[in-house]
Short mmCIF file of C-alpha atoms and ligand atoms in Angstrom, two decimals:
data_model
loop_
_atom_site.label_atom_id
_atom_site.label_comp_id
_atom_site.label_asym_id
_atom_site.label_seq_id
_atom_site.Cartn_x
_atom_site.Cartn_y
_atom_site.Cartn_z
CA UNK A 28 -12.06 246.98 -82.19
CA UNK A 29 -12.58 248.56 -78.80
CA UNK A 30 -14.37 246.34 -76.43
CA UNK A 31 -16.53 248.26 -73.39
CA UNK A 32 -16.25 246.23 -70.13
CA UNK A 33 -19.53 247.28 -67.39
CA UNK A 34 -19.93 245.77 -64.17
CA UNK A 35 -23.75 246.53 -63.37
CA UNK A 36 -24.92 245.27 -59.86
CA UNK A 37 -28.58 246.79 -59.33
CA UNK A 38 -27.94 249.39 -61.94
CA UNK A 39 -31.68 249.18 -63.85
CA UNK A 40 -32.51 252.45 -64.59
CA UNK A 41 -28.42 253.31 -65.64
CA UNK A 42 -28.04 250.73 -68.48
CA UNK A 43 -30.48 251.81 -70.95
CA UNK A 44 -29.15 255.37 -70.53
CA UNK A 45 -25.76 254.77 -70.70
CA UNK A 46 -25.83 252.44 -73.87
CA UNK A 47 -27.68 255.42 -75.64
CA UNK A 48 -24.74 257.81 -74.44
CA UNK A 49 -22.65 255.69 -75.76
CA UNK A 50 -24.15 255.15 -78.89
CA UNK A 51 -24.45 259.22 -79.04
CA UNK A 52 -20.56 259.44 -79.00
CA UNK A 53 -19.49 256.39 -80.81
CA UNK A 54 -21.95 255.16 -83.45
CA UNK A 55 -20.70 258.59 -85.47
CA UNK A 56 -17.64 257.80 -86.19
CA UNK A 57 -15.42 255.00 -87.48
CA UNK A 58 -14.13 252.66 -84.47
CA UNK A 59 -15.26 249.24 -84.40
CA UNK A 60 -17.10 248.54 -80.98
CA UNK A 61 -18.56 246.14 -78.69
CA UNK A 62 -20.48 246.54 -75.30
CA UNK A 63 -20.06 244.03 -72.24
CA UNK A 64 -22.13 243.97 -69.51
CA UNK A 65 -21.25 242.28 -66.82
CA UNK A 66 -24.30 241.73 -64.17
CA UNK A 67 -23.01 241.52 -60.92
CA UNK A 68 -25.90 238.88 -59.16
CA UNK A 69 -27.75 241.88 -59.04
CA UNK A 70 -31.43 241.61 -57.39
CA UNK A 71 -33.29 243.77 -59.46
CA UNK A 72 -34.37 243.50 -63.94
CA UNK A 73 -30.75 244.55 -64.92
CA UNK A 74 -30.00 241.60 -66.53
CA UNK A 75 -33.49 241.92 -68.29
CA UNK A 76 -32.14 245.04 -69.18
CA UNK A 77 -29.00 244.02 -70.37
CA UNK A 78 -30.81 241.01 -72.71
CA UNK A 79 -33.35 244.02 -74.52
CA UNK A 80 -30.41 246.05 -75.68
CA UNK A 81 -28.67 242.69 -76.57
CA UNK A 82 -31.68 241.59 -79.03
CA UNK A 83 -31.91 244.98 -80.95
CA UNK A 84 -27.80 245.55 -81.31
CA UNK A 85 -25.30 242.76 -82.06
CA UNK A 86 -22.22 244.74 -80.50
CA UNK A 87 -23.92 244.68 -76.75
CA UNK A 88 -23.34 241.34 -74.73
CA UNK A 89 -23.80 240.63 -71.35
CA UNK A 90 -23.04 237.92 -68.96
CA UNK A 91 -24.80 237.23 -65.71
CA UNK A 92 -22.74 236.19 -62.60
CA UNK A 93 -24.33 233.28 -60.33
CA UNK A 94 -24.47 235.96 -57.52
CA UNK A 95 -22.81 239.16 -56.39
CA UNK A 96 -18.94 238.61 -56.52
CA UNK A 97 -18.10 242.28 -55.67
CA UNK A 98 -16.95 245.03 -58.84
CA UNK A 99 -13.03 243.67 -59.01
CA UNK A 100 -14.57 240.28 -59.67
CA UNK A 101 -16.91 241.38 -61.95
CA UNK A 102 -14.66 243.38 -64.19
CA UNK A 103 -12.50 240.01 -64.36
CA UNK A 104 -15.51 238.50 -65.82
CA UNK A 105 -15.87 241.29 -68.20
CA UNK A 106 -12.29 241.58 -69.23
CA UNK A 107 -12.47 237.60 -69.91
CA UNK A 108 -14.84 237.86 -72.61
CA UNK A 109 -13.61 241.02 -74.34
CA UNK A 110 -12.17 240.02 -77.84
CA UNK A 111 -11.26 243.89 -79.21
CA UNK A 112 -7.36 244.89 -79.28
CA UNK A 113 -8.91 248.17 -77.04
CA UNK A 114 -9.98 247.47 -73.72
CA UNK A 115 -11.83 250.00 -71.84
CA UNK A 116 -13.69 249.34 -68.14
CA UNK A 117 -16.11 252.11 -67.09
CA UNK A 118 -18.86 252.09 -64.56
CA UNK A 119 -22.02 251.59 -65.51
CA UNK A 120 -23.96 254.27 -63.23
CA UNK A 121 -22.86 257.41 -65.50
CA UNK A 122 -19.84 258.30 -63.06
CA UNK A 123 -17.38 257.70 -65.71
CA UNK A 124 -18.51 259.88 -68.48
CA UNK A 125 -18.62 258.33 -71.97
CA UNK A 126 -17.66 262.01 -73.20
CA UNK A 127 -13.79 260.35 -72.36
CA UNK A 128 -13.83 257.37 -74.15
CA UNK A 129 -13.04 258.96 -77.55
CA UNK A 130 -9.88 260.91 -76.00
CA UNK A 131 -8.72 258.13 -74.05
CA UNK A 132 -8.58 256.06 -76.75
CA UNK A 133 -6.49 258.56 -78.64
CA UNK A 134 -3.94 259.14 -75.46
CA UNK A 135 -3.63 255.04 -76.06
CA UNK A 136 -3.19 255.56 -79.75
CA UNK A 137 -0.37 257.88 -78.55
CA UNK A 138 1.93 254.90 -77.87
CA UNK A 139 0.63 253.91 -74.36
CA UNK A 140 -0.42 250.33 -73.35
CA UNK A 141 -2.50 251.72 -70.38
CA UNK A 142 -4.57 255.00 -70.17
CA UNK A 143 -5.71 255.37 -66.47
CA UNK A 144 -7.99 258.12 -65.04
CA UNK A 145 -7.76 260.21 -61.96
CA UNK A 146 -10.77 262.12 -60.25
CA UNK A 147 -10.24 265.53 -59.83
CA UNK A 148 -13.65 265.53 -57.78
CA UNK A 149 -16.61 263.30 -57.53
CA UNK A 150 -19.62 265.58 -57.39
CA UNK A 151 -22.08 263.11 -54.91
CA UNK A 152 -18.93 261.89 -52.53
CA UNK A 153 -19.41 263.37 -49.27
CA UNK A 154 -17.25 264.46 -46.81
CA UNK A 155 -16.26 261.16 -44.98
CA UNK A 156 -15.40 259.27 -48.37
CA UNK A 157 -13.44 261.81 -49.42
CA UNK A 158 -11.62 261.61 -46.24
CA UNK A 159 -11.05 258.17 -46.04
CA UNK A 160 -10.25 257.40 -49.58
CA UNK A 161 -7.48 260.23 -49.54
CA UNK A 162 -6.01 258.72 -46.39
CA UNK A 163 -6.03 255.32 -47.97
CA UNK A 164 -4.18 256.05 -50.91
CA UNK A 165 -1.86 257.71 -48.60
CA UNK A 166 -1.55 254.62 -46.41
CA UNK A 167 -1.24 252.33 -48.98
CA UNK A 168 1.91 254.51 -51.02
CA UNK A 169 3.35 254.55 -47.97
CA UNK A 170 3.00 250.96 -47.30
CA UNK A 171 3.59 249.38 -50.38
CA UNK A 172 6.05 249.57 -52.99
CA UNK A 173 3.55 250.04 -55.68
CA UNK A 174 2.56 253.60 -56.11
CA UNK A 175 -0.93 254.98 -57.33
CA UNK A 176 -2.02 257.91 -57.77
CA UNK A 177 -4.83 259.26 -54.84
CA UNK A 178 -8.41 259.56 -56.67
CA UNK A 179 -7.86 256.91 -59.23
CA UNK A 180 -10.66 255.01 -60.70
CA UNK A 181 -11.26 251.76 -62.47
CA UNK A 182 -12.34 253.67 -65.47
CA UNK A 183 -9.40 252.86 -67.93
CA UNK A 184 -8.31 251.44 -71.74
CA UNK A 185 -5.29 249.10 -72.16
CA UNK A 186 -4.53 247.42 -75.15
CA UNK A 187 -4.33 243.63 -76.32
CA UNK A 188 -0.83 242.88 -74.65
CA UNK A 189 -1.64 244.74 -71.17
CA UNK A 190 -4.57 243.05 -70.74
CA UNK A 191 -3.29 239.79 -71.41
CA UNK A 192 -0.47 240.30 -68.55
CA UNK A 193 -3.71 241.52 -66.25
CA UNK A 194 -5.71 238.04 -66.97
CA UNK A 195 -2.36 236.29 -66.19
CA UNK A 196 -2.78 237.47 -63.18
CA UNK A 197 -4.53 234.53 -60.72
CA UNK A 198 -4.95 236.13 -57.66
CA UNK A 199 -7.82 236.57 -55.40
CA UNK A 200 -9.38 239.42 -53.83
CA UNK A 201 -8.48 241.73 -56.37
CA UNK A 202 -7.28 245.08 -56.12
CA UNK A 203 -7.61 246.27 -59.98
CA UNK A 204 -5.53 249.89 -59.35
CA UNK A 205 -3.00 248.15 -57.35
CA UNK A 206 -2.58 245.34 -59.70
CA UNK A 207 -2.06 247.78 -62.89
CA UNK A 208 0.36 249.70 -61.16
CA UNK A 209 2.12 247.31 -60.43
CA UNK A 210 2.49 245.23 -63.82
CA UNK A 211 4.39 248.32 -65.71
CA UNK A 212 4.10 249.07 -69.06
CA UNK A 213 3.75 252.57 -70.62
CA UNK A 214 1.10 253.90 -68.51
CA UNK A 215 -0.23 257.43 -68.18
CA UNK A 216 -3.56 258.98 -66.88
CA UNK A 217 -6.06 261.50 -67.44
CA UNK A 218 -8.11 263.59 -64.97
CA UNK A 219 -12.05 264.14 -65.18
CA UNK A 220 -14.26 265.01 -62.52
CA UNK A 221 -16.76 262.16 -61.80
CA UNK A 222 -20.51 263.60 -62.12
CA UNK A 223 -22.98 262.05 -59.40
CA UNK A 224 -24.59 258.93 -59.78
CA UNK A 225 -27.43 258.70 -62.55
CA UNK A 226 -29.61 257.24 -60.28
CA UNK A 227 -29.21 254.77 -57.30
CA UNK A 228 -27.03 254.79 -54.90
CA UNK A 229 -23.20 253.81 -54.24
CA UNK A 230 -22.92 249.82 -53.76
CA UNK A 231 -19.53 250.72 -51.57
CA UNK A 232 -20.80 251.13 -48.49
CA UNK A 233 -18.47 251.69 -45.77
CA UNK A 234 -18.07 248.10 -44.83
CA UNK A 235 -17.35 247.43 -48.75
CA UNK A 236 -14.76 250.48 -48.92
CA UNK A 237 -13.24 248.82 -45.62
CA UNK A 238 -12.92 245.54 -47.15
CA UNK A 239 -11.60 246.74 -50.27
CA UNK A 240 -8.91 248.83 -48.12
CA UNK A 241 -7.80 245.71 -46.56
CA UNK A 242 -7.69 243.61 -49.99
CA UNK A 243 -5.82 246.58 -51.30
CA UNK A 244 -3.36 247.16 -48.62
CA UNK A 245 -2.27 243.18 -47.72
CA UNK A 246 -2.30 242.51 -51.23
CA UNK A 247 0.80 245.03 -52.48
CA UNK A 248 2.34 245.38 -48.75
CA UNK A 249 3.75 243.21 -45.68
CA UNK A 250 5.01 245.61 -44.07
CA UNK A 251 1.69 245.94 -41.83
CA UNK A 252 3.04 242.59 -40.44
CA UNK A 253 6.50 244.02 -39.90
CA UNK A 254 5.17 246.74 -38.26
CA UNK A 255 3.22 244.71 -35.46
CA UNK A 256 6.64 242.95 -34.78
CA UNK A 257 7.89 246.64 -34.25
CA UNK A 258 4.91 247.48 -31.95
CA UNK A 259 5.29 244.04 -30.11
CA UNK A 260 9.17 244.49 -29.46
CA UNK A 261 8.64 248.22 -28.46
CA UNK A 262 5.76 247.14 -26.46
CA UNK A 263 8.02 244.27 -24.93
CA UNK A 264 10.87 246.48 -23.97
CA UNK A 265 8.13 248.35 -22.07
CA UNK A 266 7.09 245.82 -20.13
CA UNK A 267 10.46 244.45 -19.01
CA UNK A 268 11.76 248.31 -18.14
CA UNK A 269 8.49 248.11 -15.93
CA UNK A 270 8.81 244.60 -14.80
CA UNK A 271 12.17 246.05 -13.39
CA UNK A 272 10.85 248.70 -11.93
CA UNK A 273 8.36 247.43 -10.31
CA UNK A 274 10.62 244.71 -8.71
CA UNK A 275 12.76 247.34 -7.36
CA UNK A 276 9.81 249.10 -5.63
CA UNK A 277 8.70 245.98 -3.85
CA UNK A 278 11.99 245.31 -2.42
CA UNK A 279 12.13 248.75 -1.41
CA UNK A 280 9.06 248.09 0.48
CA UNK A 281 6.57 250.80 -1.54
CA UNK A 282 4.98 248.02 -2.86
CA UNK A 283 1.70 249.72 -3.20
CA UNK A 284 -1.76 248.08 -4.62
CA UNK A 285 -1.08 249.53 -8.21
CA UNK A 286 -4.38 248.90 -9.31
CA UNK A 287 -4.03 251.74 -12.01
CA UNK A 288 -0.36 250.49 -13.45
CA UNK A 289 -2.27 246.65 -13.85
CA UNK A 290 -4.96 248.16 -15.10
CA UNK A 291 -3.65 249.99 -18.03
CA UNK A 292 -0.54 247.37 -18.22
CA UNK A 293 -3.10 244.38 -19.18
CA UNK A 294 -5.56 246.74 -21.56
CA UNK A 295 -2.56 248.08 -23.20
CA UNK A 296 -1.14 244.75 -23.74
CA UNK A 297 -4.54 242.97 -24.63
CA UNK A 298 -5.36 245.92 -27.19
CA UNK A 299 -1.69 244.99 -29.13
CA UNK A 300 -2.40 241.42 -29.15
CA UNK A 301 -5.69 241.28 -30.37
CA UNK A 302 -4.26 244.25 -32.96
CA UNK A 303 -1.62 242.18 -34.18
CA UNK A 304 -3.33 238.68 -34.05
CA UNK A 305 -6.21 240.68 -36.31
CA UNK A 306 -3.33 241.88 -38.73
CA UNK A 307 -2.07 238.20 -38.80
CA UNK A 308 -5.00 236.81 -39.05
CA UNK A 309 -5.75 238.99 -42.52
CA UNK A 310 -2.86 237.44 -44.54
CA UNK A 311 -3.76 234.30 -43.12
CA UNK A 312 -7.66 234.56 -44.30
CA UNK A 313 -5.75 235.23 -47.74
CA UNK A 314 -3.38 232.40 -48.04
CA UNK A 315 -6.37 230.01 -46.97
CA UNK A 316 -8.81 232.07 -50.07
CA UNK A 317 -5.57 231.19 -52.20
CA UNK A 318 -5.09 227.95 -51.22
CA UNK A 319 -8.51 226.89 -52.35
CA UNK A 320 -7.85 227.91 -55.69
CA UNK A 321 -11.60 228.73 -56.69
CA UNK A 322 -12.67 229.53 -59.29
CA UNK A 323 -13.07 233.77 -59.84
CA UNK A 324 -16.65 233.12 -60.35
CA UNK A 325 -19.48 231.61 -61.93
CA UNK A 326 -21.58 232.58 -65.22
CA UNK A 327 -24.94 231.93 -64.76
CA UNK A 328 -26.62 232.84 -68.42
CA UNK A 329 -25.52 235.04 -71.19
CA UNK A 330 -26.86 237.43 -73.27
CA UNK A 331 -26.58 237.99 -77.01
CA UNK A 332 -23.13 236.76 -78.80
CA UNK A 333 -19.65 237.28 -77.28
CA UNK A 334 -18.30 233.45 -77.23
CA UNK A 335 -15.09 234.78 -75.80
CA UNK A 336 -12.14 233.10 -75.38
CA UNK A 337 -12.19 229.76 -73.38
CA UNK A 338 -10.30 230.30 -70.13
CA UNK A 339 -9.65 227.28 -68.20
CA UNK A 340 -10.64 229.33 -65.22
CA UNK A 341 -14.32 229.82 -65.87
CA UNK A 342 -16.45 227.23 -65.24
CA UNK A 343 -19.67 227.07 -67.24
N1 UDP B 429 -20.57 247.15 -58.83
C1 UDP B 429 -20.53 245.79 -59.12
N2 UDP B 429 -20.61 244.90 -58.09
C2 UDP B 429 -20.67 245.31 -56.80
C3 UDP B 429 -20.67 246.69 -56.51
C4 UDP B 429 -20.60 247.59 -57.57
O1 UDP B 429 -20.47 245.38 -60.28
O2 UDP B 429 -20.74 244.44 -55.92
C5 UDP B 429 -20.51 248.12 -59.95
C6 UDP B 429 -21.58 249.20 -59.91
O3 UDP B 429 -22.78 248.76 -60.52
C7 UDP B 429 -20.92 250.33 -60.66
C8 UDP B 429 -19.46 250.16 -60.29
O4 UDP B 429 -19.30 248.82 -59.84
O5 UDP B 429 -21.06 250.17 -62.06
C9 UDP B 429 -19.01 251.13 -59.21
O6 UDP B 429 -19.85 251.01 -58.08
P1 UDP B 429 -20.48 252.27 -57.34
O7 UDP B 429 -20.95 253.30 -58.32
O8 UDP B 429 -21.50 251.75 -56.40
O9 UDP B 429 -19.22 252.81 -56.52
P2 UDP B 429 -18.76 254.34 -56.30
O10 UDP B 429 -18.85 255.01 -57.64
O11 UDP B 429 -19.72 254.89 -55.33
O12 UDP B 429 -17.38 254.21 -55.77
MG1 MG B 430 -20.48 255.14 -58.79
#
């Protein structure tokens, strides 16, 4: 059976829509199916949604989260109920075409644990996320020792055994892409280019795409830390070839006021600090999230069948 995971946060007008697409590629032929919604605490009927194609077909099931966790969260929630041997995670706004399940499912059936996709464009991303997402992925390969591919999505099928190494996995502030790269397996991927939105608009706003930079970046790579010891000791050596200096002029007697030299020695110096104390002060935010040990999130209600597995995790 292939189970369909779908985060959904405010996505009312895209569910109906995209359960009928992928009815129109699926219901024809022989694969054993189910649908899981996941609603994200979103504010507007989704869930409603989500319970009226649950009534009228047995395979769709959908789970409500107590409030907006964020999509990494919400797939975990999804992936957590899913009881087929195929697992497949797509958006649910129409970005990730159900045209692709079909072949992606075969490239599995080629002898691959995980089929991941790559954009080769995303027709509604404008200028500035295309920008910034290319220079994260170059950031982050060149920060971390886990490599992924620029573009990638969270549109992807594993089977049985990959996903249960991914739900092993207990960590907080998730970063999906980084996290499958980095478990192995036979992974491969296939491109598509990512049609605009159905309808709505993008729940990553910039602060969101920030945030999930950061999550990305300090989860797979310390070296961000390493490099603000770098900066500090080159900024150090600086100071103290200065320091020198400057003792040398006033017992030459050319002391002069230096207003300029203290001006842009202190802003210099106060921009590293706070830099570094801010870069600290990330992997220290996510020690104290880990030390909590929280629970992922909560399930508020459910919709149609889907008992799914227990998982000591989820509290109910
Ligand atoms: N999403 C979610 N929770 C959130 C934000 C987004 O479940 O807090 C879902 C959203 O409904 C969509 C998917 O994650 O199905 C991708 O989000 P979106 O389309 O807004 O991102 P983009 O495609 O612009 O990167
Ligand atoms: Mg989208």
């Amino acid at each position: 059976m292939l189970s369909i995971v779908i985060p959904a946060y405010n996505e009312r007008e895209n569910i109906g829509f995209l359960y009928r697409e992928i009815l129109d590629e699926l219901s024809g032929g022989s694969l054993d199916f189910e649908i899981i919604f996941v609603d994200d605490g979103s504010r507007d009927d989704t869930f409603s949604e989500i319970q009226q194609l649950a009534k009228g077909d047995a395979r769709v099931s959908g789970l409500k989260l107590s409030r907006n966790f964020g999509h990494q969260v919400a797939l975990l929630a999804g992936l957590n109920e899913a009881r087929g041997d195929k697992i497949l995670t797509m958006d649910a706004d129409g970005q990730h075409p159900p045209s692709l399940i079909l072949p992606l499912v075969e490239k599995l059936d080629e002898g691959y644990d995980i089929v991941n996709t790559v954009r080769e464009a995303t027709m509604d991303a404008g200028f500035i996320k295309k920008r910034t997402s290319g220079m994260f992925y170059r950031m982050f390969n060149a920060l971390s020792e886990v490599r992924i591919q620029e573009s990638s999505s969270d549109f992807r099928i594993m089977n049985r055994e990959a996903l249960v190494a991914f739900l092993s996995i207990d960590e907080h502030n998730r970063f999906t892409r980084g996290l499958v790269g980095w478990m192995g397996f036979r992974q491969t991927s296939v491109s598509f280019v990512a049609p605009g939105r159905n309808s709505g608009k993008s729940k990553y706003t910039g602060r969101r795409m920030l945030r999930f930079a950061f999550d990305g970046l300090t989860a797979f790579s310390s070296k961000p830390l390493r490099i603000s010891t770098y900066l500090g000791l080159t900024i150090l050596a600086i100071g103290i070839a200065y320091g020198i200096y400057a003792v040398i002029v006033y017992f030459a007697g050319k002391s002069n006021p230096g207003w300029t030299s203290l001006m842009i020695s202190i802003l210099v110096l106060g921009g590293t600090q706070l830099l570094i104390l801010g870069i600290i002060g990330e992997y220290i935010a996510r020690i104290f999230i880990e030390s909590k040990r929280r629970p992922h999130y909560f399930i508020e209600r459910r919709a149609g069948a889907a008992p799914g597995a227990k998982d000591p995790r989820k509290v109910e």
